[in-house]
Amino acid sequence: MSHGSERHLLVVDDDDRIRELLREFLKRAGFKVSVAADAAAARRLLEVVDFDLLVLDVMMPGEDGFSLARWLRDRALSPPVLMLTARDAPDDRITGLTLGADDYLAKPFEPRELALRIEAILRRVAAQPPAAPTVCLGGRRFNAARGELGDDDGAVRLTEAETRLLATLAARANIAVGRDELAGDPADGAGRAIDIQVTRLRRKIEEDPANPRYLRTVRGRGYMLTPD
């Protein structure tokens, strides 16, 4: 499996023996492998490293794998997840898959089967079209695929026009987009409708709408979204 040499996996398991066995086997299979002994350590790594796939044990002390999977589900550009657990009841498998897991493997298992399942997931991911962007705007996140803006307190209501505007800017993040392109309406030659939508949108995403950090005016060119 030398074709896995550039792919980086994160194995999260509280059992030292299993964690190290998986690290060694997957390294021999051609993967780059990092490990974490609990969800807290995994979170720290996931904040600074882009992993290609996460092998996640469900039954861990403290924060379990299901809780970590919930956090991953809401995280921008989260990696695919293979859940690894001694719990093989149908309800557990359904819970894992509902939380966004891509596969579910019960212990005990053959390491070769794990490697094959990882390869299958990565092939599926590689064959998928690029996902619509999710961008972070301070404490808020905009999921363009669902047209949703929200924070830890819940969803922020957007009009249909605001959703289209934010999705267009998110798809071209850090690039200035002209008013005419954003408007898509030849009758609005001056782009005044877009200016009004931008003003309203700033009230929903900016701490200080008068001095925008995320939705910026680019003089003579249009507007640009600059997410975190």
mmCIF file of C-alpha atoms in Angstrom:
data_model
loop_
_atom_site.group_PDB
_atom_site.id
_atom_site.type_symbol
_atom_site.label_atom_id
_atom_site.label_comp_id
_atom_site.label_asym_id
_atom_site.label_seq_id
_atom_site.Cartn_x
_atom_site.Cartn_y
_atom_site.Cartn_z
ATOM 1 C CA MET A 1 0.000 0.000 0.000
ATOM 2 C CA SER A 2 2.767 2.426 -0.842
ATOM 3 C CA HIS A 3 0.162 4.750 -2.374
ATOM 4 C CA GLY A 4 -0.870 5.662 1.204
ATOM 5 C CA SER A 5 2.534 7.148 2.015
ATOM 6 C CA GLU A 6 1.438 10.781 1.926
ATOM 7 C CA ARG A 7 -1.778 10.310 3.857
ATOM 8 C CA HIS A 8 -1.856 11.258 7.511
ATOM 9 C CA LEU A 9 -4.057 9.348 9.970
ATOM 10 C CA LEU A 10 -4.963 10.146 13.561
ATOM 11 C CA VAL A 11 -5.638 7.137 15.829
ATOM 12 C CA VAL A 12 -7.557 7.954 19.028
ATOM 13 C CA ASP A 13 -7.704 5.114 21.578
ATOM 14 C CA ASP A 14 -7.227 5.092 25.348
ATOM 15 C CA ASP A 15 -5.712 1.565 25.305
ATOM 16 C CA ASP A 16 -1.920 2.031 25.100
ATOM 17 C CA ARG A 17 -1.330 -1.414 23.633
ATOM 18 C CA ILE A 18 -3.936 -1.118 20.882
ATOM 19 C CA ARG A 19 -2.891 2.438 20.079
ATOM 20 C CA GLU A 20 0.743 1.489 19.567
ATOM 21 C CA LEU A 21 -0.109 -1.689 17.632
ATOM 22 C CA LEU A 22 -2.250 0.339 15.252
ATOM 23 C CA ARG A 23 0.436 2.965 14.897
ATOM 24 C CA GLU A 24 3.054 0.397 13.912
ATOM 25 C CA PHE A 25 0.799 -1.603 11.603
ATOM 26 C CA LEU A 26 -0.527 1.447 9.756
ATOM 27 C CA LYS A 27 2.971 2.887 9.416
ATOM 28 C CA ARG A 28 4.096 -0.380 7.826
ATOM 29 C CA ALA A 29 1.064 -0.110 5.527
ATOM 30 C CA GLY A 30 2.504 3.149 4.237
ATOM 31 C CA PHE A 31 0.580 5.764 6.200
ATOM 32 C CA LYS A 32 1.854 8.626 8.310
ATOM 33 C CA VAL A 33 0.291 8.082 11.764
ATOM 34 C CA SER A 34 -0.267 10.305 14.793
ATOM 35 C CA VAL A 35 -1.914 9.056 17.981
ATOM 36 C CA ALA A 36 -3.945 10.487 20.849
ATOM 37 C CA ALA A 37 -4.889 8.787 24.119
ATOM 38 C CA ASP A 38 -8.148 10.688 24.649
ATOM 39 C CA ALA A 39 -10.540 13.161 23.085
ATOM 40 C CA ALA A 40 -8.824 16.202 24.617
ATOM 41 C CA ALA A 41 -5.482 15.268 23.059
ATOM 42 C CA ALA A 42 -7.234 14.585 19.746
ATOM 43 C CA ARG A 43 -8.876 18.012 19.781
ATOM 44 C CA ARG A 44 -5.519 19.713 20.309
ATOM 45 C CA LEU A 45 -4.026 17.888 17.328
ATOM 46 C CA LEU A 46 -7.062 18.495 15.117
ATOM 47 C CA GLU A 47 -6.818 22.228 15.751
ATOM 48 C CA VAL A 48 -3.334 22.427 14.231
ATOM 49 C CA VAL A 49 -2.986 19.467 11.828
ATOM 50 C CA ASP A 50 -5.032 18.522 8.757
ATOM 51 C CA PHE A 51 -5.571 14.766 8.890
ATOM 52 C CA ASP A 52 -6.796 12.650 6.000
ATOM 53 C CA LEU A 53 -8.733 10.250 8.245
ATOM 54 C CA LEU A 54 -9.506 9.683 11.913
ATOM 55 C CA VAL A 55 -9.635 6.204 13.519
ATOM 56 C CA LEU A 56 -11.754 6.843 16.608
ATOM 57 C CA ASP A 57 -12.391 4.502 19.549
ATOM 58 C CA VAL A 58 -15.862 5.027 20.984
ATOM 59 C CA MET A 59 -15.430 3.700 24.539
ATOM 60 C CA MET A 60 -12.974 6.107 26.173
ATOM 61 C CA PRO A 61 -13.049 7.433 29.728
ATOM 62 C CA GLY A 62 -14.211 11.007 30.116
ATOM 63 C CA GLU A 63 -15.347 12.327 26.756
ATOM 64 C CA ASP A 64 -16.304 9.331 24.625
ATOM 65 C CA GLY A 65 -15.930 8.901 20.893
ATOM 66 C CA PHE A 66 -19.544 9.832 20.182
ATOM 67 C CA SER A 67 -19.031 13.214 21.846
ATOM 68 C CA LEU A 68 -15.855 13.834 19.859
ATOM 69 C CA ALA A 69 -17.692 12.820 16.681
ATOM 70 C CA ARG A 70 -20.363 15.433 17.422
ATOM 71 C CA TRP A 71 -17.663 18.075 17.717
ATOM 72 C CA LEU A 72 -16.092 16.902 14.465
ATOM 73 C CA ARG A 73 -19.427 17.017 12.656
ATOM 74 C CA ASP A 74 -19.693 20.763 13.308
ATOM 75 C CA ARG A 75 -16.056 21.477 12.535
ATOM 76 C CA ALA A 76 -15.047 23.035 9.254
ATOM 77 C CA LEU A 77 -13.458 20.585 6.841
ATOM 78 C CA SER A 78 -13.395 17.710 9.329
ATOM 79 C CA PRO A 79 -11.674 14.492 8.187
ATOM 80 C CA PRO A 80 -13.562 11.259 7.450
ATOM 81 C CA VAL A 81 -14.010 9.023 10.505
ATOM 82 C CA LEU A 82 -13.774 5.271 11.034
ATOM 83 C CA MET A 83 -15.192 4.354 14.445
ATOM 84 C CA LEU A 84 -13.472 1.537 16.285
ATOM 85 C CA THR A 85 -15.216 -0.048 19.254
ATOM 86 C CA ALA A 86 -16.097 -3.158 21.209
ATOM 87 C CA ARG A 87 -19.729 -2.079 21.055
ATOM 88 C CA ASP A 88 -21.300 -3.633 17.972
ATOM 89 C CA ALA A 89 -24.991 -3.275 18.827
ATOM 90 C CA PRO A 90 -27.085 -1.913 15.937
ATOM 91 C CA ASP A 91 -28.044 1.173 17.947
ATOM 92 C CA ASP A 92 -24.370 2.021 18.490
ATOM 93 C CA ARG A 93 -23.590 1.643 14.789
ATOM 94 C CA ILE A 94 -26.571 3.823 13.894
ATOM 95 C CA THR A 95 -25.491 6.467 16.412
ATOM 96 C CA GLY A 96 -21.979 6.523 14.992
ATOM 97 C CA LEU A 97 -23.145 6.788 11.401
ATOM 98 C CA THR A 98 -25.700 9.445 12.299
ATOM 99 C CA LEU A 99 -22.902 11.511 13.831
ATOM 100 C CA GLY A 100 -21.031 11.431 10.543
ATOM 101 C CA ALA A 101 -18.837 8.340 10.819
ATOM 102 C CA ASP A 102 -17.883 6.910 7.424
ATOM 103 C CA ASP A 103 -17.494 3.334 8.685
ATOM 104 C CA TYR A 104 -17.767 1.320 11.897
ATOM 105 C CA LEU A 105 -15.497 -1.605 12.820
ATOM 106 C CA ALA A 106 -16.077 -3.759 15.914
ATOM 107 C CA LYS A 107 -13.310 -5.152 18.109
ATOM 108 C CA PRO A 108 -11.682 -7.603 17.887
ATOM 109 C CA PHE A 109 -10.686 -7.094 14.256
ATOM 110 C CA GLU A 110 -7.935 -8.023 11.854
ATOM 111 C CA PRO A 111 -5.551 -5.082 11.258
ATOM 112 C CA ARG A 112 -5.600 -5.956 7.563
ATOM 113 C CA GLU A 113 -9.365 -5.371 7.494
ATOM 114 C CA LEU A 114 -8.885 -1.991 9.169
ATOM 115 C CA ALA A 115 -6.329 -0.984 6.538
ATOM 116 C CA LEU A 116 -8.638 -2.094 3.721
ATOM 117 C CA ARG A 117 -11.546 -0.143 5.161
ATOM 118 C CA ILE A 118 -9.357 2.949 5.511
ATOM 119 C CA GLU A 119 -8.315 2.600 1.862
ATOM 120 C CA ALA A 120 -11.964 2.253 0.817
ATOM 121 C CA ILE A 121 -12.976 5.408 2.694
ATOM 122 C CA LEU A 122 -10.098 7.415 1.249
ATOM 123 C CA ARG A 123 -10.977 6.265 -2.276
ATOM 124 C CA ARG A 124 -14.580 7.382 -1.776
ATOM 125 C CA VAL A 125 -13.478 10.746 -0.438
ATOM 126 C CA ALA A 126 -11.065 11.270 -3.340
ATOM 127 C CA ALA A 127 -13.846 10.498 -5.825
ATOM 128 C CA GLN A 128 -16.256 13.026 -4.325
ATOM 129 C CA PRO A 129 -16.536 16.545 -5.749
ATOM 130 C CA PRO A 130 -15.099 19.301 -3.514
ATOM 131 C CA ALA A 131 -17.408 20.126 -0.650
ATOM 132 C CA ALA A 132 -19.068 23.498 -0.442
ATOM 133 C CA PRO A 133 -16.958 25.645 1.860
ATOM 134 C CA THR A 134 -17.572 26.109 5.558
ATOM 135 C CA VAL A 135 -15.972 29.309 6.792
ATOM 136 C CA CYS A 136 -15.328 30.627 10.292
ATOM 137 C CA LEU A 137 -16.189 34.247 11.010
ATOM 138 C CA GLY A 138 -15.078 34.843 14.563
ATOM 139 C CA GLY A 139 -17.345 32.745 16.743
ATOM 140 C CA ARG A 140 -19.737 32.049 13.876
ATOM 141 C CA ARG A 141 -19.573 29.410 11.139
ATOM 142 C CA PHE A 142 -21.215 29.529 7.724
ATOM 143 C CA ASN A 143 -21.947 26.188 6.063
ATOM 144 C CA ALA A 144 -22.482 26.969 2.384
ATOM 145 C CA ALA A 145 -23.776 23.475 1.611
ATOM 146 C CA ARG A 146 -26.681 23.950 4.039
ATOM 147 C CA GLY A 147 -26.897 27.727 3.775
ATOM 148 C CA GLU A 148 -26.621 28.011 7.554
ATOM 149 C CA LEU A 149 -24.907 30.602 9.727
ATOM 150 C CA GLY A 150 -24.581 29.786 13.415
ATOM 151 C CA ASP A 151 -22.611 29.867 16.623
ATOM 152 C CA ASP A 152 -22.629 27.968 19.907
ATOM 153 C CA ASP A 153 -25.913 29.640 20.820
ATOM 154 C CA GLY A 154 -27.720 28.451 17.697
ATOM 155 C CA ALA A 155 -28.572 29.509 14.167
ATOM 156 C CA VAL A 156 -28.504 33.081 12.887
ATOM 157 C CA ARG A 157 -31.378 33.787 10.508
ATOM 158 C CA LEU A 158 -30.396 34.819 6.980
ATOM 159 C CA THR A 159 -32.664 35.892 4.168
ATOM 160 C CA GLU A 160 -32.433 33.989 0.892
ATOM 161 C CA ALA A 161 -30.576 36.904 -0.708
ATOM 162 C CA GLU A 162 -28.125 37.120 2.214
ATOM 163 C CA THR A 163 -27.503 33.375 2.005
ATOM 164 C CA ARG A 164 -26.726 33.587 -1.726
ATOM 165 C CA LEU A 165 -24.436 36.556 -1.180
ATOM 166 C CA LEU A 166 -22.513 34.923 1.664
ATOM 167 C CA ALA A 167 -22.216 31.622 -0.235
ATOM 168 C CA THR A 168 -20.809 33.412 -3.297
ATOM 169 C CA LEU A 169 -18.263 35.294 -1.209
ATOM 170 C CA ALA A 170 -17.345 32.166 0.791
ATOM 171 C CA ALA A 171 -16.628 30.264 -2.431
ATOM 172 C CA ARG A 172 -14.208 33.043 -3.427
ATOM 173 C CA ALA A 173 -12.805 33.795 0.033
ATOM 174 C CA ASN A 174 -9.991 36.379 0.116
ATOM 175 C CA ILE A 175 -10.758 37.399 -3.470
ATOM 176 C CA ALA A 176 -12.526 40.654 -4.347
ATOM 177 C CA VAL A 177 -15.829 40.040 -6.145
ATOM 178 C CA GLY A 178 -17.441 42.820 -8.175
ATOM 179 C CA ARG A 179 -20.855 44.281 -7.328
ATOM 180 C CA ASP A 180 -22.230 43.384 -10.758
ATOM 181 C CA GLU A 181 -21.183 39.743 -10.338
ATOM 182 C CA LEU A 182 -22.702 39.606 -6.867
ATOM 183 C CA ALA A 183 -25.908 41.269 -7.983
ATOM 184 C CA GLY A 184 -26.598 39.050 -10.987
ATOM 185 C CA ASP A 185 -29.235 41.628 -11.967
ATOM 186 C CA PRO A 186 -28.534 43.816 -15.023
ATOM 187 C CA ALA A 187 -31.167 46.306 -13.828
ATOM 188 C CA ASP A 188 -29.086 47.024 -10.735
ATOM 189 C CA GLY A 189 -26.192 48.561 -12.612
ATOM 190 C CA ALA A 190 -24.906 50.535 -9.629
ATOM 191 C CA GLY A 191 -25.075 47.513 -7.310
ATOM 192 C CA ARG A 192 -27.140 49.415 -4.746
ATOM 193 C CA ALA A 193 -29.162 46.328 -3.779
ATOM 194 C CA ILE A 194 -25.913 44.479 -3.015
ATOM 195 C CA ASP A 195 -24.694 47.395 -0.905
ATOM 196 C CA ILE A 196 -27.866 47.164 1.171
ATOM 197 C CA GLN A 197 -27.513 43.382 1.564
ATOM 198 C CA VAL A 198 -23.874 43.789 2.597
ATOM 199 C CA THR A 199 -24.862 46.346 5.242
ATOM 200 C CA ARG A 200 -27.475 43.965 6.658
ATOM 201 C CA LEU A 201 -25.146 40.986 6.510
ATOM 202 C CA ARG A 202 -22.434 42.865 8.379
ATOM 203 C CA ARG A 203 -24.836 43.374 11.270
ATOM 204 C CA LYS A 204 -25.081 39.590 11.555
ATOM 205 C CA ILE A 205 -21.413 38.594 11.209
ATOM 206 C CA GLU A 206 -19.372 41.555 12.460
ATOM 207 C CA GLU A 207 -18.688 42.651 16.026
ATOM 208 C CA ASP A 208 -18.380 46.212 14.734
ATOM 209 C CA PRO A 209 -20.315 46.560 11.460
ATOM 210 C CA ALA A 210 -18.958 50.075 10.942
ATOM 211 C CA ASN A 211 -15.405 48.680 10.916
ATOM 212 C CA PRO A 212 -15.815 45.267 9.275
ATOM 213 C CA ARG A 213 -13.233 42.552 9.860
ATOM 214 C CA TYR A 214 -14.719 39.790 7.688
ATOM 215 C CA LEU A 215 -16.823 41.388 4.939
ATOM 216 C CA ARG A 216 -14.605 44.112 3.531
ATOM 217 C CA THR A 217 -15.101 46.739 0.865
ATOM 218 C CA VAL A 218 -12.393 46.718 -1.792
ATOM 219 C CA ARG A 219 -12.430 50.200 -3.284
ATOM 220 C CA GLY A 220 -13.158 50.235 -6.988
ATOM 221 C CA ARG A 221 -13.584 46.450 -7.126
ATOM 222 C CA GLY A 222 -16.394 45.216 -4.866
ATOM 223 C CA TYR A 223 -16.449 43.109 -1.721
ATOM 224 C CA MET A 224 -14.235 40.416 -0.222
ATOM 225 C CA LEU A 225 -14.853 37.879 2.547
ATOM 226 C CA THR A 226 -11.799 37.285 4.749
ATOM 227 C CA PRO A 227 -12.652 34.416 7.133
ATOM 228 C CA ASP A 228 -10.436 33.221 9.988
#
